[in-house]
CSV table of C-alpha atoms in Angstrom, one decimal:
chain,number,residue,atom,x,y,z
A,1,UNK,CA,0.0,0.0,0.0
A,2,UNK,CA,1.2,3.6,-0.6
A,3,UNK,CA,1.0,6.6,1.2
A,4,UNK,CA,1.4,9.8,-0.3
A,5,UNK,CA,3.2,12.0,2.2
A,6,UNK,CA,3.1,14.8,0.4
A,7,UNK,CA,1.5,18.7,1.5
A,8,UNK,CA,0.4,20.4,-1.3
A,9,UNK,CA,1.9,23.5,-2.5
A,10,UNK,CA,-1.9,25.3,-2.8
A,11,UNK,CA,-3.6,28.2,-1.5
A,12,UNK,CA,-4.7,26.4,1.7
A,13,UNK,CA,-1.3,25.6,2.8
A,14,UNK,CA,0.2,28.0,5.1
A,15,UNK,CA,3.3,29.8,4.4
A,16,UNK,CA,6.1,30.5,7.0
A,17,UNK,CA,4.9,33.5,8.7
A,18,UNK,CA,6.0,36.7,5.9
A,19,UNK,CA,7.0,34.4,3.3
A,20,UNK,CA,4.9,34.8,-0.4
A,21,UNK,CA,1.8,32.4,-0.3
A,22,UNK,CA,0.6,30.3,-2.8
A,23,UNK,CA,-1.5,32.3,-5.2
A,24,UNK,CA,-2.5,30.3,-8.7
A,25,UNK,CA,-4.4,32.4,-11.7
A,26,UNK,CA,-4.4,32.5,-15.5
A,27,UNK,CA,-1.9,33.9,-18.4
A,28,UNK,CA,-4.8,33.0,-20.5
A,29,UNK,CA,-7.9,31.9,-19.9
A,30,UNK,CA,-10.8,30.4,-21.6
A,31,UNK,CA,-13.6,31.5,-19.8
A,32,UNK,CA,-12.0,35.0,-21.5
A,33,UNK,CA,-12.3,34.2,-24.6
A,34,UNK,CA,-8.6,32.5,-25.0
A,35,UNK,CA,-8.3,28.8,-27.3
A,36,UNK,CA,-6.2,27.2,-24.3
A,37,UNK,CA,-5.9,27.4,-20.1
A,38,UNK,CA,-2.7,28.3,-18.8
A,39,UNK,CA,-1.7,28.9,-15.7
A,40,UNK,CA,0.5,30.6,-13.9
A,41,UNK,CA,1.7,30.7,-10.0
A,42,UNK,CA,3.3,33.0,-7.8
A,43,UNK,CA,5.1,31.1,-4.3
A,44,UNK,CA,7.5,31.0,-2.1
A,45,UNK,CA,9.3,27.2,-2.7
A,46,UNK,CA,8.7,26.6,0.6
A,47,UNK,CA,5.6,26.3,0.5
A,48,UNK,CA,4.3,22.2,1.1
A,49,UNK,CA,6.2,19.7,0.7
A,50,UNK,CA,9.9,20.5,-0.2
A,51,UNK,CA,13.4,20.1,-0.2
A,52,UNK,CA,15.9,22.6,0.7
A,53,UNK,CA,18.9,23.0,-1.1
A,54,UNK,CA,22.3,24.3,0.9
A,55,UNK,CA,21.5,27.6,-0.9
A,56,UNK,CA,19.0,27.9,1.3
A,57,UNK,CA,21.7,29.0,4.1
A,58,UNK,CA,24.6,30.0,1.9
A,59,UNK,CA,25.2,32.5,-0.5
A,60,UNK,CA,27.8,30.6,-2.4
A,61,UNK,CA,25.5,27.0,-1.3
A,62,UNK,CA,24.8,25.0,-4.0
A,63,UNK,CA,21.0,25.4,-5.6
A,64,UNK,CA,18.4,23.4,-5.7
A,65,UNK,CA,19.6,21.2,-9.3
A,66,UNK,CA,22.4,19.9,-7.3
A,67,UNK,CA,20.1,17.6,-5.0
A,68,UNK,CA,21.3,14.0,-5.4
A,69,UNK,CA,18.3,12.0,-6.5
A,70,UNK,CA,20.1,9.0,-4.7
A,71,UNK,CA,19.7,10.7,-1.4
A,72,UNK,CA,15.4,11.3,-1.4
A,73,UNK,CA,15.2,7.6,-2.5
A,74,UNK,CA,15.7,3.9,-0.6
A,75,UNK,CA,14.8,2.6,2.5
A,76,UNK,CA,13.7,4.9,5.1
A,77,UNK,CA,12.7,4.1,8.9
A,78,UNK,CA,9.8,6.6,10.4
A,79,UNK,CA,10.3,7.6,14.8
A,80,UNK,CA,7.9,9.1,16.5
A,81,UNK,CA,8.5,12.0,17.8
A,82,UNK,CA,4.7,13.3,19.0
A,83,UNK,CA,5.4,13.4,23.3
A,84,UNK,CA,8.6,15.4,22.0
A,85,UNK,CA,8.5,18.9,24.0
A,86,UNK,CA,9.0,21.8,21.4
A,87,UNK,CA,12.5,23.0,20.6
A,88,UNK,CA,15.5,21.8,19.9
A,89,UNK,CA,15.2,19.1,22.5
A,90,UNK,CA,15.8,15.8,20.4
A,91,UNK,CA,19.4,15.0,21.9
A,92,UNK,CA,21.4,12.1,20.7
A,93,UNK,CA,20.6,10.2,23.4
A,94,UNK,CA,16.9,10.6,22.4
A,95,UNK,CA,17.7,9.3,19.1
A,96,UNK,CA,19.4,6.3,20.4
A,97,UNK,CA,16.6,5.6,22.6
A,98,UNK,CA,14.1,6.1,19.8
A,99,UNK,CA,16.0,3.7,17.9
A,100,UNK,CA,15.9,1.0,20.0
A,101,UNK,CA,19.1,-0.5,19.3
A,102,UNK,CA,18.4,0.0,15.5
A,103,UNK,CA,21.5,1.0,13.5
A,104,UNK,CA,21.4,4.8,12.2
A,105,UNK,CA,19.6,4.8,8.7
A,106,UNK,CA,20.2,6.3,5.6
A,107,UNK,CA,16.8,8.4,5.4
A,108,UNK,CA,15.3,9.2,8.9
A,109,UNK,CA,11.7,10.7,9.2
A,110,UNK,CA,10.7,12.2,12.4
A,111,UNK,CA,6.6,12.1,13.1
A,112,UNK,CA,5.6,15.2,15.2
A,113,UNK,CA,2.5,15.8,14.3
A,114,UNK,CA,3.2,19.6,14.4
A,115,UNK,CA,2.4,20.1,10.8
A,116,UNK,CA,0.7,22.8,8.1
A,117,UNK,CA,-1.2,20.1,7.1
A,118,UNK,CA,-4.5,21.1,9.1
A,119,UNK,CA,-4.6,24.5,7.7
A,120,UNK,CA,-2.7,26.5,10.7
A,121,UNK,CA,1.0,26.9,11.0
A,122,UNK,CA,2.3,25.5,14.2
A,123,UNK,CA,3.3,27.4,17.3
A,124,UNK,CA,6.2,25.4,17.6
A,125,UNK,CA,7.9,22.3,16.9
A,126,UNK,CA,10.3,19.3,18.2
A,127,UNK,CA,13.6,19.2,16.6
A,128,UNK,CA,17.2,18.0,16.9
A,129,UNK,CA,20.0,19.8,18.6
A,130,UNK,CA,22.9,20.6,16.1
A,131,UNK,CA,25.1,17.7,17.6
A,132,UNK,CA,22.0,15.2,17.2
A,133,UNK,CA,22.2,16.2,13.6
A,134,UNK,CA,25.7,15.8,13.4
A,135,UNK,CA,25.6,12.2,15.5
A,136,UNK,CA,23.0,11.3,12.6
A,137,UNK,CA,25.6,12.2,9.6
A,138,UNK,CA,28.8,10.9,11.0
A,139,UNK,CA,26.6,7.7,11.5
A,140,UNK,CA,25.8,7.6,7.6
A,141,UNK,CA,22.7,9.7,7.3
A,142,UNK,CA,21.6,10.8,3.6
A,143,UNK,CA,18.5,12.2,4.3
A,144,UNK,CA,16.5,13.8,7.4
A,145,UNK,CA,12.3,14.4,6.7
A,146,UNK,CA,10.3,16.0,8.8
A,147,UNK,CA,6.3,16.7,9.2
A,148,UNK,CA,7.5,20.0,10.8
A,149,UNK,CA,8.0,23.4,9.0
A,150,UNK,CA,11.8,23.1,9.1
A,151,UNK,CA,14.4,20.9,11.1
A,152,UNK,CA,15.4,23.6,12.8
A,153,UNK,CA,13.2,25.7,16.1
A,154,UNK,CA,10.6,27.8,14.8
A,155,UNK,CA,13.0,31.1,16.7
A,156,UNK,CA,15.9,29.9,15.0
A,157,UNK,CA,18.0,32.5,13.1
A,158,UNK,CA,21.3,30.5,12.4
A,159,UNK,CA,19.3,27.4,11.0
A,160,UNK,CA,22.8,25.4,12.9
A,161,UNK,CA,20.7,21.8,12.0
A,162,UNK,CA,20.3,22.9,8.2
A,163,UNK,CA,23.8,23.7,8.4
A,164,UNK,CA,25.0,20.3,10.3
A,165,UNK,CA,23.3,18.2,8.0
A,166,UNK,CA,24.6,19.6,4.9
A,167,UNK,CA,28.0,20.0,6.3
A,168,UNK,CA,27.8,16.1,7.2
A,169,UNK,CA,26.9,15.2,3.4
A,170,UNK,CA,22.8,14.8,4.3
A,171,UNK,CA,19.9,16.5,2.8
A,172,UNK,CA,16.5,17.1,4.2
A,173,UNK,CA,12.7,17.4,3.8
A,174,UNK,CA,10.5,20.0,5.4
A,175,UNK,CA,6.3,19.8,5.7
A,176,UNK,CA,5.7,15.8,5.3
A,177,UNK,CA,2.3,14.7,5.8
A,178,UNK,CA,2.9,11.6,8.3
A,179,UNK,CA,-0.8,11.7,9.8
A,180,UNK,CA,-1.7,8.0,10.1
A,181,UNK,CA,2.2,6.7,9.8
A,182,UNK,CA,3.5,3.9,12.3
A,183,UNK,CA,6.9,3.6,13.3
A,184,UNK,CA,8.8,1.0,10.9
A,185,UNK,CA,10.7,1.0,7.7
A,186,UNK,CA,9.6,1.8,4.4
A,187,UNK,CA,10.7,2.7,1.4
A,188,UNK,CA,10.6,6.4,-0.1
A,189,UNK,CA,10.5,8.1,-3.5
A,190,UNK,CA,10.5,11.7,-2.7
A,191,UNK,CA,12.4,13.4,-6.0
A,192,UNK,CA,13.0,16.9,-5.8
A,193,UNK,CA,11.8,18.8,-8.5
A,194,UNK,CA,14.2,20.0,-11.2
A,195,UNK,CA,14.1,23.7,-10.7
A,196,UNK,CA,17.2,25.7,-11.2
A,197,UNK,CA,19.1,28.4,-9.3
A,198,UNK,CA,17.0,28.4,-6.3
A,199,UNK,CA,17.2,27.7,-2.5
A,200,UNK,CA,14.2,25.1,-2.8
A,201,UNK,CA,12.2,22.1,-4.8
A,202,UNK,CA,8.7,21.2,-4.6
A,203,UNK,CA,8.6,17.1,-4.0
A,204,UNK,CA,6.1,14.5,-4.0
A,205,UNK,CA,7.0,12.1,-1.5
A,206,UNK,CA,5.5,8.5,-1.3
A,207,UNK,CA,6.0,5.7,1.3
A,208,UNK,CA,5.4,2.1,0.7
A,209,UNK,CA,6.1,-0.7,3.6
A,210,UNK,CA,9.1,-2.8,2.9
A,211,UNK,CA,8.1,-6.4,2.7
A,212,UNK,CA,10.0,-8.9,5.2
């Protein structure tokens, strides 16, 4: 069975607070008279679902064409992170805890059900402390996904997880929709878009259980 994990990138997704919504309308239109719809779109690429690209936090980062597609596909293992207290409280030793004397995966998705996906963007969120994130990549993490806004605290201004994971070789996904999604292993097809130049790419991500 698969489950689309994706938020959409539409007009009733909440952007982070001052970014540009989501706003769709029409370069032509036939209900004006035109042969052919086409539409147009005006958003911020973080908007839904999404990858970030290092450009994101670096001026000389690389942009969002440069995403490995190796990285946002394989086996991936889902934690639950919903009696997390907000902030960056999810410490190393949480993780090892969480994973239950499970070795470190290649694609980690943290459930914490403080998500966009109702309509409302959160107050605040669980999310690793920079040396979790670095634990994580040193111990051969590709990808981090999370159902939060961003990996890092809502108050953040240095983004230090964004920066740890790329640093470390990883890559990560922001606004997953993991409503309904046990703990356990899976595997995930989650391409980035190929847009170029810029800090972000819309994604469409999709679990399926691995079979034993």
């Amino acid at each position: 069975m698969r489950h689309d994990i994706s938020i959409a990138m539409g007009a009733g997704t909440p952007e982070w607070p001052g970014d540009t919504p989501f706003s769709c309308g029409w370069s032509w239109d036939m209900a004006a008279g035109a042969s052919v719809n086409v539409g147009k779109v005006t958003t911020s690429l973080h908007v839904g679902t999404h990858a970030d690209a290092p450009r994101h936090v670096s001026i000389d980062g690389a942009p969002s064409e440069s995403l490995p597609l190796d990285a946002f596909s394989g086996a991936a293992l889902v934690l639950d992170a919903r009696d997390a207290v907000d902030g960056p409280t999810l410490t190393t030793e949480w993780l090892q805890a969480a994973l239950k004397g499970l070795p470190v995966p290649q694609r980690l998705l943290l459930r914490t059900a403080r998500t966009v996906a109702g309509g409302t963007f959160p107050t605040g969120w669980p999310s690793l402390t920079p040396a979790a994130a670095t634990w994580l990549t040193h111990a051969g993490l590709r990808l981090l996904g999370v159902d939060a806004p961003s990996v890092d605290p809502k108050e953040a201004t240095t983004l230090a997880v964004h920066h740890a994971l790329f640093s470390g070789g990883a890559f990560l996904i922001e606004n997953l929709q993991l409503e309904g999604i046990a703990r356990g292993s899976y595997h995930l097809t989650a391409y980035p878009l190929l847009v170029a130049g810029a800090d972000a790419a819309p994604i469409r991500a999709v679990l399926e259980p691995l079979r034993p």
